[in-house]
Amino acid sequence: MYALTDSWTMTRRELARWGRQPVTVVVSLVFPVMLLLMFGYLVGGGRGVRGEYVDYLVPGMLALTMAFGLEGTMIAVTQDLNKGVVDRFRSLPMTNGAVLVGRSAADMLQSALGLTALIGVGYALGWRAHGGPGAFLGAVGLLLLFRFAMLWIGIFLALVAGKPELVQAVQILVWPVGFLSNAFATPDSMPGWLGTVVEWNPMSQTATAVRDLFGGPGGESGHLWAAVAWPLALLAVFFPLAVGRFARLSR
């Protein structure tokens, strides 16, 4: 109970930042919408896609959005480190790791808002989910699970970087995960070696499973287990690494 109470306190602290930084929140919501419109109408794509491209693109963009936007989390963590805020928290009778859990919980709420906004834009563009309410909720659950795993990777990397100016360099590592995926085109349309890399990308596994649950082109039911296993495996590695790194900061 103490761990839950402390984590909720830290979550409310992070949510209070939204009121002081509304521009950052708005940008995080608008940026994925801009990407969706750009790839849907300006850049085009859909190589190897059978059916309507928007039905293929929207689930891919939803998965891509769950991988991007980690710099906000990483900068917030590094700023707390450099301003001495974390040291003050560690001097309090607080459960170890509650600061990190609160940070991730607030970011998950923001991710859910971004996901809702992007789904709404997808519907405005003509995309529809055909899998039924249960499948729809299952797809959203897979997307948020992937986001949760990516957040803890970002938190760990922020603790390792230690300074806000190093975040941009670390953030570059996320881009290959996003664009070496099947978000915009099918692996079958790519060179053999590249298609193999794309298929094994954790984000591609999530996108493929989500497409299947939404009942759109490019979906394969056999990828559901991988879409669950990959985020859980990443969490099993980076959650204890992040909490352990946080515990060693003042030693």
PDB file of N, CA, C and O in Angstrom, residues 43-75:
ATOM      1  N   VAL A  43       3.418  11.948 -48.659  1.00  0.00           N
ATOM      2  CA  VAL A  43       4.471  11.007 -49.027  1.00  0.00           C
ATOM      3  C   VAL A  43       3.899   9.819 -49.774  1.00  0.00           C
ATOM      4  O   VAL A  43       4.476   9.324 -50.743  1.00  0.00           O
ATOM      5  N   GLY A  44       2.736   9.345 -49.330  1.00  0.00           N
ATOM      6  CA  GLY A  44       2.155   8.152 -49.953  1.00  0.00           C
ATOM      7  C   GLY A  44       2.880   6.899 -49.468  1.00  0.00           C
ATOM      8  O   GLY A  44       3.637   6.925 -48.522  1.00  0.00           O
ATOM      9  N   GLY A  45       2.661   5.795 -50.121  1.00  0.00           N
ATOM     10  CA  GLY A  45       3.297   4.542 -49.722  1.00  0.00           C
ATOM     11  C   GLY A  45       2.407   3.377 -50.047  1.00  0.00           C
ATOM     12  O   GLY A  45       1.686   3.388 -51.028  1.00  0.00           O
ATOM     13  N   GLY A  46       2.464   2.387 -49.194  1.00  0.00           N
ATOM     14  CA  GLY A  46       1.595   1.238 -49.364  1.00  0.00           C
ATOM     15  C   GLY A  46       2.153   0.177 -50.275  1.00  0.00           C
ATOM     16  O   GLY A  46       1.389  -0.607 -50.858  1.00  0.00           O
ATOM     17  N   ARG A  47       3.488   0.130 -50.428  1.00  0.00           N
ATOM     18  CA  ARG A  47       4.076  -0.894 -51.291  1.00  0.00           C
ATOM     19  C   ARG A  47       3.764  -2.283 -50.737  1.00  0.00           C
ATOM     20  O   ARG A  47       4.078  -2.604 -49.601  1.00  0.00           O
ATOM     21  N   GLY A  48       3.154  -3.102 -51.562  1.00  0.00           N
ATOM     22  CA  GLY A  48       2.834  -4.460 -51.160  1.00  0.00           C
ATOM     23  C   GLY A  48       1.549  -4.598 -50.375  1.00  0.00           C
ATOM     24  O   GLY A  48       1.191  -5.704 -49.969  1.00  0.00           O
ATOM     25  N   VAL A  49       0.844  -3.492 -50.158  1.00  0.00           N
ATOM     26  CA  VAL A  49      -0.377  -3.532 -49.356  1.00  0.00           C
ATOM     27  C   VAL A  49      -1.563  -3.888 -50.234  1.00  0.00           C
ATOM     28  O   VAL A  49      -1.763  -3.295 -51.298  1.00  0.00           O
ATOM     29  N   ARG A  50      -2.345  -4.844 -49.783  1.00  0.00           N
ATOM     30  CA  ARG A  50      -3.575  -5.219 -50.475  1.00  0.00           C
ATOM     31  C   ARG A  50      -4.755  -4.612 -49.733  1.00  0.00           C
ATOM     32  O   ARG A  50      -4.920  -4.812 -48.551  1.00  0.00           O
ATOM     33  N   GLY A  51      -5.572  -3.886 -50.459  1.00  0.00           N
ATOM     34  CA  GLY A  51      -6.691  -3.207 -49.826  1.00  0.00           C
ATOM     35  C   GLY A  51      -6.413  -1.722 -49.676  1.00  0.00           C
ATOM     36  O   GLY A  51      -5.454  -1.179 -50.229  1.00  0.00           O
ATOM     37  N   GLU A  52      -7.253  -1.051 -48.908  1.00  0.00           N
ATOM     38  CA  GLU A  52      -7.115   0.382 -48.700  1.00  0.00           C
ATOM     39  C   GLU A  52      -5.883   0.689 -47.854  1.00  0.00           C
ATOM     40  O   GLU A  52      -5.694   0.107 -46.785  1.00  0.00           O
ATOM     41  N   TYR A  53      -5.076   1.631 -48.340  1.00  0.00           N
ATOM     42  CA  TYR A  53      -3.832   1.934 -47.637  1.00  0.00           C
ATOM     43  C   TYR A  53      -4.091   2.546 -46.266  1.00  0.00           C
ATOM     44  O   TYR A  53      -3.350   2.308 -45.318  1.00  0.00           O
ATOM     45  N   VAL A  54      -5.157   3.330 -46.126  1.00  0.00           N
ATOM     46  CA  VAL A  54      -5.444   3.952 -44.841  1.00  0.00           C
ATOM     47  C   VAL A  54      -5.726   2.899 -43.779  1.00  0.00           C
ATOM     48  O   VAL A  54      -5.387   3.081 -42.596  1.00  0.00           O
ATOM     49  N   ASP A  55      -6.324   1.757 -44.185  1.00  0.00           N
ATOM     50  CA  ASP A  55      -6.586   0.686 -43.225  1.00  0.00           C
ATOM     51  C   ASP A  55      -5.292   0.001 -42.778  1.00  0.00           C
ATOM     52  O   ASP A  55      -5.246  -0.606 -41.697  1.00  0.00           O
ATOM     53  N   TYR A  56      -4.272   0.089 -43.601  1.00  0.00           N
ATOM     54  CA  TYR A  56      -2.958  -0.457 -43.252  1.00  0.00           C
ATOM     55  C   TYR A  56      -2.145   0.573 -42.479  1.00  0.00           C
ATOM     56  O   TYR A  56      -1.449   0.233 -41.520  1.00  0.00           O
ATOM     57  N   LEU A  57      -2.231   1.835 -42.887  1.00  0.00           N
ATOM     58  CA  LEU A  57      -1.389   2.881 -42.333  1.00  0.00           C
ATOM     59  C   LEU A  57      -1.758   3.243 -40.902  1.00  0.00           C
ATOM     60  O   LEU A  57      -0.865   3.407 -40.054  1.00  0.00           O
ATOM     61  N   VAL A  58      -3.044   3.394 -40.602  1.00  0.00           N
ATOM     62  CA  VAL A  58      -3.461   3.886 -39.284  1.00  0.00           C
ATOM     63  C   VAL A  58      -2.972   2.976 -38.155  1.00  0.00           C
ATOM     64  O   VAL A  58      -2.376   3.474 -37.183  1.00  0.00           O
ATOM     65  N   PRO A  59      -3.172   1.646 -38.224  1.00  0.00           N
ATOM     66  CA  PRO A  59      -2.621   0.815 -37.147  1.00  0.00           C
ATOM     67  C   PRO A  59      -1.098   0.914 -37.039  1.00  0.00           C
ATOM     68  O   PRO A  59      -0.544   0.879 -35.938  1.00  0.00           O
ATOM     69  N   GLY A  60      -0.421   1.039 -38.184  1.00  0.00           N
ATOM     70  CA  GLY A  60       1.026   1.201 -38.147  1.00  0.00           C
ATOM     71  C   GLY A  60       1.438   2.498 -37.477  1.00  0.00           C
ATOM     72  O   GLY A  60       2.399   2.536 -36.701  1.00  0.00           O
ATOM     73  N   MET A  61       0.702   3.566 -37.741  1.00  0.00           N
ATOM     74  CA  MET A  61       0.988   4.852 -37.112  1.00  0.00           C
ATOM     75  C   MET A  61       0.687   4.817 -35.616  1.00  0.00           C
ATOM     76  O   MET A  61       1.383   5.451 -34.817  1.00  0.00           O
ATOM     77  N   LEU A  62      -0.332   4.070 -35.224  1.00  0.00           N
ATOM     78  CA  LEU A  62      -0.625   3.931 -33.796  1.00  0.00           C
ATOM     79  C   LEU A  62       0.532   3.258 -33.076  1.00  0.00           C
ATOM     80  O   LEU A  62       0.945   3.685 -31.984  1.00  0.00           O
ATOM     81  N   ALA A  63       1.092   2.215 -33.687  1.00  0.00           N
ATOM     82  CA  ALA A  63       2.250   1.536 -33.097  1.00  0.00           C
ATOM     83  C   ALA A  63       3.474   2.440 -33.099  1.00  0.00           C
ATOM     84  O   ALA A  63       4.244   2.480 -32.137  1.00  0.00           O
ATOM     85  N   LEU A  64       3.669   3.183 -34.195  1.00  0.00           N
ATOM     86  CA  LEU A  64       4.807   4.089 -34.288  1.00  0.00           C
ATOM     87  C   LEU A  64       4.740   5.173 -33.214  1.00  0.00           C
ATOM     88  O   LEU A  64       5.756   5.535 -32.607  1.00  0.00           O
ATOM     89  N   THR A  65       3.545   5.673 -32.951  1.00  0.00           N
ATOM     90  CA  THR A  65       3.368   6.694 -31.928  1.00  0.00           C
ATOM     91  C   THR A  65       3.732   6.174 -30.547  1.00  0.00           C
ATOM     92  O   THR A  65       4.246   6.915 -29.707  1.00  0.00           O
ATOM     93  N   MET A  66       3.489   4.897 -30.303  1.00  0.00           N
ATOM     94  CA  MET A  66       3.834   4.309 -29.019  1.00  0.00           C
ATOM     95  C   MET A  66       5.342   4.168 -28.832  1.00  0.00           C
ATOM     96  O   MET A  66       5.838   4.064 -27.711  1.00  0.00           O
ATOM     97  N   ALA A  67       6.082   4.175 -29.935  1.00  0.00           N
ATOM     98  CA  ALA A  67       7.545   4.081 -29.846  1.00  0.00           C
ATOM     99  C   ALA A  67       8.193   5.454 -29.750  1.00  0.00           C
ATOM    100  O   ALA A  67       9.256   5.599 -29.138  1.00  0.00           O
ATOM    101  N   PHE A  68       7.563   6.468 -30.344  1.00  0.00           N
ATOM    102  CA  PHE A  68       8.149   7.806 -30.376  1.00  0.00           C
ATOM    103  C   PHE A  68       7.704   8.636 -29.173  1.00  0.00           C
ATOM    104  O   PHE A  68       6.830   8.244 -28.412  1.00  0.00           O
ATOM    105  N   GLY A  69       8.315   9.802 -29.035  1.00  0.00           N
ATOM    106  CA  GLY A  69       7.922  10.739 -27.987  1.00  0.00           C
ATOM    107  C   GLY A  69       8.526  10.457 -26.633  1.00  0.00           C
ATOM    108  O   GLY A  69       8.051  10.968 -25.612  1.00  0.00           O
ATOM    109  N   LEU A  70       9.594   9.656 -26.573  1.00  0.00           N
ATOM    110  CA  LEU A  70      10.212   9.331 -25.299  1.00  0.00           C
ATOM    111  C   LEU A  70      11.080  10.467 -24.768  1.00  0.00           C
ATOM    112  O   LEU A  70      11.461  10.456 -23.596  1.00  0.00           O
ATOM    113  N   GLU A  71      11.418  11.432 -25.632  1.00  0.00           N
ATOM    114  CA  GLU A  71      12.323  12.489 -25.188  1.00  0.00           C
ATOM    115  C   GLU A  71      11.729  13.316 -24.052  1.00  0.00           C
ATOM    116  O   GLU A  71      12.450  13.810 -23.183  1.00  0.00           O
ATOM    117  N   GLY A  72      10.383  13.460 -24.022  1.00  0.00           N
ATOM    118  CA  GLY A  72       9.753  14.195 -22.937  1.00  0.00           C
ATOM    119  C   GLY A  72       9.986  13.519 -21.597  1.00  0.00           C
ATOM    120  O   GLY A  72      10.307  14.172 -20.592  1.00  0.00           O
ATOM    121  N   THR A  73       9.826  12.204 -21.576  1.00  0.00           N
ATOM    122  CA  THR A  73      10.086  11.431 -20.361  1.00  0.00           C
ATOM    123  C   THR A  73      11.541  11.527 -19.955  1.00  0.00           C
ATOM    124  O   THR A  73      11.875  11.766 -18.780  1.00  0.00           O
ATOM    125  N   MET A  74      12.430  11.370 -20.922  1.00  0.00           N
ATOM    126  CA  MET A  74      13.862  11.354 -20.633  1.00  0.00           C
ATOM    127  C   MET A  74      14.339  12.715 -20.140  1.00  0.00           C
ATOM    128  O   MET A  74      15.138  12.804 -19.200  1.00  0.00           O
ATOM    129  N   ILE A  75      13.865  13.790 -20.758  1.00  0.00           N
ATOM    130  CA  ILE A  75      14.266  15.127 -20.331  1.00  0.00           C
ATOM    131  C   ILE A  75      13.766  15.421 -18.921  1.00  0.00           C
ATOM    132  O   ILE A  75      14.486  15.996 -18.096  1.00  0.00           O
TER     133      ILE A  75
END
